[in-house]
């Protein structure tokens, strides 16, 4: 195994996690999302090793593995696949561009918490290799190949939001991303006197990846049924709620609910963005609550622990909004909390949560940072 104490890196890369204010499960439906990069990161130290293999060491897992660049195949170990997938897709785009290297990885991003440690890992490796071997990949190439790695090597058919936020994030800004065209607007993340607080439920249900892919398929079947009558709609987010409602008695109830959620959430994201621009934080916060309602009852990707955390905030006049964040089935809630009450909020909810589920809640007061970069 690499001797960490003697490891001399040529390049260091910082790759952040992401938050998402609103627009959940919308990216793969071609709509709008509002994410940002955060200040929790994965750090990569890389150096060339003049061979045809790579050694990748995780300080967190305290183990390493060897990659044969002539034989880039899927592994049985999940975290290896994020890296193998990225190397495979870079090699496909620029054959022979990657030579042997060693890499030490250290993360302060909690895993399985809905803050996309996966995209941070993928984009960090891609950026690191790109810099180390001067491959000349563009940001968009890094974003897309990282997503492709997750599809093909990890098996989650994710959208593009996480990789986009991790690469294009800008300090103190939110990204309003059109996931169909990849056009985006940056808006200052101005929530004062409120703070963006994440509460980590500490649960990570194993359903996350399989149910994620099921939701994608459900959205596709809703769209296909709608296209039979309205062939011009290319994405579910383009279908107005009024049109979706025509299919109430045509589609199976579950599929109908998924479609209704998607069209409503996309509209809500644009509305929320307008509230934010108008500095109307109260109505912005209300959109977060509505988003959670939809995720809980129509899209069904929440879980009892997340619902509990959101519910605790409902009667607190110093919380403007709260909802589950990310893919769901565990992970974090995102909350807008008055800065004077943050400590009290965390203490109170933690006590209630521990009493109910015997799980210690952890929290993150978010600072929005730049995307993946060489330091
Ligand atoms: C995960 C996926 C994203 C997105 C979110 C839900 O984080 O990686 O592409 O679909 O879930 O909004």
Short mmCIF file of C-alpha atoms and ligand atoms in Angstrom, two decimals:
data_model
loop_
_atom_site.label_atom_id
_atom_site.label_comp_id
_atom_site.label_asym_id
_atom_site.label_seq_id
_atom_site.Cartn_x
_atom_site.Cartn_y
_atom_site.Cartn_z
CA UNK A 1 0.00 0.00 0.00
CA UNK A 2 1.15 3.56 -0.68
CA UNK A 3 3.11 5.13 2.14
CA UNK A 4 0.96 8.15 2.88
CA UNK A 5 3.60 9.87 4.98
CA UNK A 6 6.06 9.87 2.09
CA UNK A 7 3.54 10.59 -0.64
CA UNK A 8 4.59 13.65 -2.66
CA UNK A 9 1.69 14.85 -4.79
CA UNK A 10 2.05 16.74 -8.05
CA UNK A 11 -1.51 17.95 -8.00
CA UNK A 12 -4.18 18.47 -5.35
CA UNK A 13 -7.85 18.69 -6.25
CA UNK A 14 -10.77 19.71 -4.05
CA UNK A 15 -14.17 18.43 -5.09
CA UNK A 16 -17.26 19.61 -3.19
CA UNK A 17 -20.60 18.01 -2.37
CA UNK A 18 -23.76 19.78 -3.41
CA UNK A 19 -26.96 21.04 -1.89
CA UNK A 20 -30.18 21.52 -3.81
CA UNK A 21 -32.61 24.21 -2.72
CA UNK A 22 -35.47 22.97 -4.86
CA UNK A 23 -36.22 20.98 -8.03
CA UNK A 24 -35.89 17.39 -6.80
CA UNK A 25 -36.03 14.45 -9.23
CA UNK A 26 -36.42 16.99 -11.98
CA UNK A 27 -33.06 16.80 -13.74
CA UNK A 28 -33.76 13.53 -15.61
CA UNK A 29 -37.17 14.92 -16.54
CA UNK A 30 -35.63 17.83 -18.43
CA UNK A 31 -36.68 20.65 -16.07
CA UNK A 32 -35.13 23.24 -13.75
CA UNK A 33 -33.16 22.68 -10.54
CA UNK A 34 -31.50 25.05 -8.06
CA UNK A 35 -28.33 23.47 -6.64
CA UNK A 36 -25.00 24.82 -5.38
CA UNK A 37 -21.60 23.42 -4.41
CA UNK A 38 -20.92 23.28 -0.67
CA UNK A 39 -17.83 23.64 1.50
CA UNK A 40 -17.59 19.97 2.49
CA UNK A 41 -15.18 18.30 0.12
CA UNK A 42 -13.23 15.31 -1.08
CA UNK A 43 -9.51 15.99 -1.50
CA UNK A 44 -7.42 14.15 -4.09
CA UNK A 45 -3.60 14.09 -4.12
CA UNK A 46 -2.20 12.73 -7.37
CA UNK A 47 1.18 11.93 -8.87
CA UNK A 48 2.33 10.13 -12.01
CA UNK A 49 4.04 6.77 -11.42
CA UNK A 50 5.47 5.92 -14.88
CA UNK A 51 3.72 2.58 -15.10
CA UNK A 52 0.55 1.21 -16.61
CA UNK A 53 -1.30 0.77 -13.35
CA UNK A 54 -2.76 3.13 -10.77
CA UNK A 55 -2.97 2.76 -7.02
CA UNK A 56 -5.95 4.50 -5.45
CA UNK A 57 -5.95 4.83 -1.69
CA UNK A 58 -8.83 5.98 0.50
CA UNK A 59 -7.75 7.41 3.83
CA UNK A 60 -11.32 7.06 5.10
CA UNK A 61 -11.64 3.36 4.22
CA UNK A 62 -7.96 2.77 5.09
CA UNK A 63 -7.43 0.61 2.03
CA UNK A 64 -6.32 0.87 -1.55
CA UNK A 65 -6.80 -0.90 -4.86
CA UNK A 66 -4.86 -1.27 -8.06
CA UNK A 67 -6.25 -0.31 -11.45
CA UNK A 68 -4.97 -1.95 -14.63
CA UNK A 69 -5.40 0.71 -17.31
CA UNK A 70 -5.47 -1.98 -20.01
CA UNK A 71 -8.38 -3.71 -18.34
CA UNK A 72 -10.91 -1.23 -16.98
CA UNK A 73 -13.79 -3.38 -15.73
CA UNK A 74 -16.51 -3.05 -13.10
CA UNK A 75 -15.63 -4.11 -9.58
CA UNK A 76 -17.65 -5.74 -6.80
CA UNK A 77 -16.63 -2.92 -4.48
CA UNK A 78 -19.00 -0.01 -4.90
CA UNK A 79 -16.65 2.92 -4.32
CA UNK A 80 -14.10 1.51 -6.78
CA UNK A 81 -16.71 1.70 -9.52
CA UNK A 82 -17.02 5.49 -9.34
CA UNK A 83 -13.32 5.75 -10.12
CA UNK A 84 -13.10 2.88 -12.60
CA UNK A 85 -16.12 4.25 -14.46
CA UNK A 86 -14.56 7.69 -14.80
CA UNK A 87 -11.25 6.27 -16.06
CA UNK A 88 -13.11 4.04 -18.50
CA UNK A 89 -15.10 6.94 -19.94
CA UNK A 90 -12.08 9.25 -20.20
CA UNK A 91 -10.26 6.48 -22.01
CA UNK A 92 -13.21 6.08 -24.35
CA UNK A 93 -13.25 9.81 -25.16
CA UNK A 94 -9.45 10.23 -25.37
CA UNK A 95 -7.94 6.79 -25.92
CA UNK A 96 -4.52 6.34 -24.35
CA UNK A 97 -4.54 9.72 -22.62
CA UNK A 98 -4.29 8.30 -19.09
CA UNK A 99 -0.98 6.87 -17.91
CA UNK A 100 -0.14 5.29 -14.56
CA UNK A 101 -0.73 7.42 -11.46
CA UNK A 102 -1.23 7.15 -7.71
CA UNK A 103 -3.98 8.93 -5.88
CA UNK A 104 -4.77 9.45 -2.20
CA UNK A 105 -8.35 10.37 -1.39
CA UNK A 106 -9.61 11.94 1.81
CA UNK A 107 -13.21 12.98 2.37
CA UNK A 108 -15.08 15.08 4.87
CA UNK A 109 -18.35 14.53 3.02
CA UNK A 110 -20.68 12.16 4.83
CA UNK A 111 -21.60 9.25 2.52
CA UNK A 112 -25.18 8.38 1.60
CA UNK A 113 -26.47 11.68 2.95
CA UNK A 114 -28.01 13.11 -0.18
CA UNK A 115 -25.19 15.62 -0.67
CA UNK A 116 -23.70 13.73 -3.56
CA UNK A 117 -20.42 12.36 -2.36
CA UNK A 118 -20.70 10.26 -5.55
CA UNK A 119 -20.54 13.19 -7.96
CA UNK A 120 -17.76 14.73 -5.85
CA UNK A 121 -15.77 11.52 -6.22
CA UNK A 122 -16.40 11.16 -9.95
CA UNK A 123 -15.73 14.78 -10.88
CA UNK A 124 -12.70 14.98 -8.59
CA UNK A 125 -11.03 11.99 -10.25
CA UNK A 126 -11.90 13.30 -13.71
CA UNK A 127 -10.53 16.75 -12.94
CA UNK A 128 -7.39 15.32 -11.32
CA UNK A 129 -6.54 13.04 -14.23
CA UNK A 130 -7.38 15.80 -16.70
CA UNK A 131 -4.90 18.14 -14.98
CA UNK A 132 -2.21 15.54 -14.33
CA UNK A 133 -2.00 14.41 -17.95
CA UNK A 134 -3.10 17.66 -19.55
CA UNK A 135 -5.89 15.88 -21.42
CA UNK A 136 -7.86 19.02 -22.27
CA UNK A 137 -11.33 17.81 -21.26
CA UNK A 138 -13.85 20.65 -21.05
CA UNK A 139 -16.08 21.17 -18.01
CA UNK A 140 -19.05 19.80 -19.92
CA UNK A 141 -17.11 16.72 -20.93
CA UNK A 142 -16.15 16.13 -17.29
CA UNK A 143 -19.78 16.58 -16.20
CA UNK A 144 -21.17 14.18 -18.80
CA UNK A 145 -18.55 11.47 -18.51
CA UNK A 146 -18.90 11.49 -14.71
CA UNK A 147 -22.65 11.00 -15.09
CA UNK A 148 -22.03 8.22 -17.63
CA UNK A 149 -19.66 6.51 -15.18
CA UNK A 150 -22.48 6.42 -12.62
CA UNK A 151 -24.90 4.96 -15.17
CA UNK A 152 -22.62 2.27 -16.50
CA UNK A 153 -20.31 1.27 -13.63
CA UNK A 154 -22.40 2.08 -10.54
CA UNK A 155 -25.81 1.39 -12.08
CA UNK A 156 -27.71 4.45 -10.86
CA UNK A 157 -29.40 6.17 -13.80
CA UNK A 158 -28.88 9.61 -12.27
CA UNK A 159 -29.59 12.95 -13.91
CA UNK A 160 -26.99 15.64 -14.49
CA UNK A 161 -27.65 18.03 -11.61
CA UNK A 162 -25.04 16.75 -9.16
CA UNK A 163 -22.13 16.62 -11.56
CA UNK A 164 -23.10 20.02 -12.96
CA UNK A 165 -23.19 21.64 -9.50
CA UNK A 166 -19.93 19.99 -8.45
CA UNK A 167 -18.11 21.30 -11.54
CA UNK A 168 -19.82 24.64 -12.16
CA UNK A 169 -20.47 25.71 -8.55
CA UNK A 170 -19.57 29.30 -7.67
CA UNK A 171 -18.89 30.67 -4.20
CA UNK A 172 -22.01 32.21 -2.63
CA UNK A 173 -24.15 31.49 -5.69
CA UNK A 174 -26.97 29.16 -6.60
CA UNK A 175 -27.27 27.70 -10.08
CA UNK A 176 -30.64 27.73 -11.82
CA UNK A 177 -29.98 24.96 -14.31
CA UNK A 178 -32.13 24.03 -17.27
CA UNK A 179 -31.39 20.31 -17.40
CA UNK A 180 -32.54 19.97 -20.98
CA UNK A 181 -30.36 22.66 -22.59
CA UNK A 182 -27.77 22.93 -19.78
CA UNK A 183 -28.18 26.72 -19.91
CA UNK A 184 -27.86 28.21 -16.46
CA UNK A 185 -28.23 31.39 -14.43
CA UNK A 186 -26.25 32.19 -11.32
CA UNK A 187 -28.01 33.99 -8.51
CA UNK A 188 -26.47 35.22 -5.29
CA UNK A 189 -27.39 32.92 -2.42
CA UNK A 190 -28.64 35.77 -0.26
CA UNK A 191 -30.69 34.32 2.60
CA UNK A 192 -29.71 36.73 5.38
CA UNK A 193 -30.80 36.69 8.22
CA UNK A 194 -31.49 33.00 7.54
CA UNK A 195 -29.02 30.14 7.29
CA UNK A 196 -29.21 27.01 5.19
CA UNK A 197 -29.03 24.18 7.71
CA UNK A 198 -28.81 20.51 6.77
CA UNK A 199 -30.03 17.91 9.25
CA UNK A 200 -28.57 14.50 8.54
CA UNK A 201 -31.10 11.82 9.47
CA UNK A 202 -28.28 9.28 9.67
CA UNK A 203 -30.36 6.78 7.72
CA UNK A 204 -29.50 5.57 4.27
CA UNK A 205 -32.11 3.07 3.13
CA UNK A 206 -30.91 0.45 0.70
CA UNK A 207 -33.86 1.24 -1.55
CA UNK A 208 -32.20 4.42 -2.74
CA UNK A 209 -30.59 3.15 -5.94
CA UNK A 210 -33.22 0.62 -7.05
CA UNK A 211 -36.17 2.92 -6.31
CA UNK A 212 -34.36 5.75 -8.06
CA UNK A 213 -34.23 3.78 -11.29
CA UNK A 214 -37.85 2.71 -10.82
CA UNK A 215 -38.91 6.38 -10.57
CA UNK A 216 -37.11 7.09 -13.84
CA UNK A 217 -38.98 4.27 -15.54
CA UNK A 218 -42.28 5.40 -14.07
CA UNK A 219 -41.70 8.90 -15.46
CA UNK A 220 -40.91 7.42 -18.86
CA UNK A 221 -44.10 5.40 -18.92
CA UNK A 222 -46.16 8.47 -17.95
CA UNK A 223 -44.51 10.45 -20.73
CA UNK A 224 -45.03 7.71 -23.31
CA UNK A 225 -48.75 7.50 -22.48
CA UNK A 226 -49.10 11.29 -22.72
CA UNK A 227 -47.16 11.36 -26.00
CA UNK A 228 -49.68 9.03 -27.61
CA UNK A 229 -52.14 11.91 -27.48
CA UNK A 230 -49.66 14.80 -27.44
CA UNK A 231 -46.58 13.71 -29.45
CA UNK A 232 -44.92 17.10 -29.20
CA UNK A 233 -43.99 16.86 -25.54
CA UNK A 234 -40.41 15.67 -25.21
CA UNK A 235 -40.05 15.83 -21.44
CA UNK A 236 -42.47 15.36 -18.58
CA UNK A 237 -41.64 18.80 -17.24
CA UNK A 238 -43.02 20.35 -20.44
CA UNK A 239 -46.47 18.89 -19.86
CA UNK A 240 -48.70 21.39 -18.02
CA UNK A 241 -50.50 20.09 -14.90
CA UNK A 242 -53.80 20.70 -16.71
CA UNK A 243 -52.82 18.18 -19.39
CA UNK A 244 -51.48 15.66 -16.84
CA UNK A 245 -54.88 15.85 -15.10
CA UNK A 246 -56.59 14.68 -18.29
CA UNK A 247 -54.85 11.36 -17.69
CA UNK A 248 -56.11 10.85 -14.14
CA UNK A 249 -58.32 7.95 -15.07
CA UNK A 250 -56.09 6.68 -17.85
CA UNK A 251 -52.80 6.17 -16.02
CA UNK A 252 -52.32 3.84 -13.05
CA UNK A 253 -52.61 5.98 -9.90
CA UNK A 254 -48.92 5.74 -9.00
CA UNK A 255 -47.77 6.76 -12.47
CA UNK A 256 -50.25 9.61 -12.53
CA UNK A 257 -48.96 10.87 -9.17
CA UNK A 258 -45.35 10.78 -10.37
CA UNK A 259 -46.22 12.84 -13.45
CA UNK A 260 -48.24 15.34 -11.45
CA UNK A 261 -45.40 15.80 -8.97
CA UNK A 262 -42.86 16.35 -11.74
CA UNK A 263 -44.80 19.05 -13.54
CA UNK A 264 -45.70 20.79 -10.27
CA UNK A 265 -42.15 20.66 -8.89
CA UNK A 266 -40.66 22.11 -12.05
CA UNK A 267 -43.12 25.00 -11.96
CA UNK A 268 -42.51 25.44 -8.25
CA UNK A 269 -38.75 25.70 -8.83
CA UNK A 270 -39.22 28.56 -11.28
CA UNK A 271 -41.64 30.23 -8.89
CA UNK A 272 -39.21 29.79 -6.00
CA UNK A 273 -36.42 31.29 -8.08
CA UNK A 274 -38.61 34.34 -8.77
CA UNK A 275 -39.38 34.68 -5.04
CA UNK A 276 -35.67 34.54 -4.27
CA UNK A 277 -34.91 37.21 -6.85
CA UNK A 278 -37.63 39.39 -5.30
CA UNK A 279 -36.09 38.70 -1.85
CA UNK A 280 -39.38 37.14 -0.74
CA UNK A 281 -37.88 34.49 1.52
CA UNK A 282 -41.17 33.66 3.20
CA UNK A 283 -42.78 32.48 -0.01
CA UNK A 284 -39.53 30.83 -1.08
CA UNK A 285 -39.63 28.81 2.15
CA UNK A 286 -43.26 27.88 1.52
CA UNK A 287 -42.17 26.35 -1.81
CA UNK A 288 -39.76 24.09 0.10
CA UNK A 289 -42.62 22.78 2.25
CA UNK A 290 -44.76 22.15 -0.82
CA UNK A 291 -41.88 20.35 -2.48
CA UNK A 292 -41.62 18.02 0.50
CA UNK A 293 -45.35 17.33 0.40
CA UNK A 294 -45.02 16.24 -3.22
CA UNK A 295 -41.93 14.13 -2.56
CA UNK A 296 -43.63 12.46 0.40
CA UNK A 297 -47.09 11.77 -1.02
CA UNK A 298 -46.90 11.84 -4.82
CA UNK A 299 -43.33 10.84 -5.67
CA UNK A 300 -42.91 8.67 -2.56
CA UNK A 301 -39.17 9.00 -2.13
CA UNK A 302 -39.18 10.24 1.46
CA UNK A 303 -39.13 8.08 4.60
CA UNK A 304 -40.53 8.34 8.10
CA UNK A 305 -37.35 9.82 9.57
CA UNK A 306 -37.22 12.64 7.01
CA UNK A 307 -40.96 13.32 7.37
CA UNK A 308 -40.49 13.54 11.12
CA UNK A 309 -37.67 16.09 10.76
CA UNK A 310 -39.69 18.28 8.39
CA UNK A 311 -42.77 18.06 10.59
CA UNK A 312 -40.86 19.30 13.65
CA UNK A 313 -40.18 22.60 11.88
CA UNK A 314 -43.76 23.35 10.85
CA UNK A 315 -44.75 25.36 13.92
CA UNK A 316 -41.45 27.16 14.36
CA UNK A 317 -41.77 30.76 13.29
CA UNK A 318 -38.01 31.01 12.85
CA UNK A 319 -37.93 28.29 10.18
CA UNK A 320 -39.10 29.44 6.74
CA UNK A 321 -39.00 26.12 4.94
CA UNK A 322 -37.85 22.53 5.17
CA UNK A 323 -37.78 19.50 2.90
CA UNK A 324 -35.89 16.32 2.15
CA UNK A 325 -32.96 16.83 -0.22
CA UNK A 326 -31.42 14.67 -2.93
CA UNK A 327 -32.49 11.22 -4.11
CA UNK A 328 -34.36 10.41 -0.89
CA UNK A 329 -34.97 7.33 1.31
CA UNK A 330 -32.70 8.89 3.92
CA UNK A 331 -29.98 11.51 3.94
CA UNK A 332 -30.55 15.14 4.86
CA UNK A 333 -33.31 17.67 5.15
CA UNK A 334 -32.55 21.22 4.05
CA UNK A 335 -33.91 23.99 6.29
CA UNK A 336 -33.98 27.78 6.22
CA UNK A 337 -33.46 28.82 9.83
CA UNK A 338 -33.14 32.30 11.40
CA UNK A 339 -29.47 32.87 12.27
CA UNK A 340 -30.24 33.72 15.91
CA UNK A 341 -32.03 30.44 16.42
CA UNK A 342 -29.81 27.94 14.62
CA UNK A 343 -28.28 26.47 17.75
CA UNK A 344 -31.59 26.22 19.55
CA UNK A 345 -33.14 24.65 16.46
CA UNK A 346 -30.47 21.98 16.15
CA UNK A 347 -30.56 21.19 19.88
CA UNK A 348 -34.35 20.90 20.04
CA UNK A 349 -34.82 18.81 16.92
CA UNK A 350 -31.87 16.58 17.82
CA UNK A 351 -33.38 15.81 21.22
CA UNK A 352 -36.78 14.95 19.72
CA UNK A 353 -35.21 12.87 16.95
CA UNK A 354 -33.04 10.91 19.33
CA UNK A 355 -35.97 10.24 21.62
CA UNK A 356 -38.04 8.93 18.71
CA UNK A 357 -35.47 6.97 16.67
CA UNK A 358 -32.48 6.57 19.00
CA UNK A 359 -30.31 8.09 16.30
CA UNK A 360 -27.94 11.00 16.86
CA UNK A 361 -28.69 13.77 14.40
CA UNK A 362 -25.78 15.57 12.80
CA UNK A 363 -26.06 18.96 11.20
CA UNK A 364 -24.24 21.14 8.71
CA UNK A 365 -24.57 24.91 8.50
CA UNK A 366 -23.91 25.30 4.82
CA UNK A 367 -21.48 27.64 3.18
CA UNK A 368 -21.69 27.73 -0.60
CA UNK A 369 -18.35 27.28 -2.29
CA UNK A 370 -16.65 27.02 -5.68
CA UNK A 371 -16.87 23.87 -7.75
CA UNK A 372 -14.11 21.29 -8.26
CA UNK A 373 -10.69 22.95 -8.56
CA UNK A 374 -6.96 22.50 -8.44
CA UNK A 375 -5.43 24.02 -5.28
C1 LIG B 1 -29.62 12.16 -7.02
C2 LIG B 1 -29.22 12.14 -8.50
C3 LIG B 1 -29.54 13.46 -9.19
C4 LIG B 1 -30.97 13.91 -8.91
C5 LIG B 1 -31.31 13.80 -7.42
C6 LIG B 1 -32.77 14.06 -7.13
O1 LIG B 1 -28.83 13.05 -6.31
O2 LIG B 1 -27.85 11.88 -8.63
O3 LIG B 1 -29.30 13.36 -10.56
O4 LIG B 1 -31.89 13.20 -9.70
O5 LIG B 1 -30.99 12.53 -6.89
O6 LIG B 1 -33.11 15.35 -7.46
#
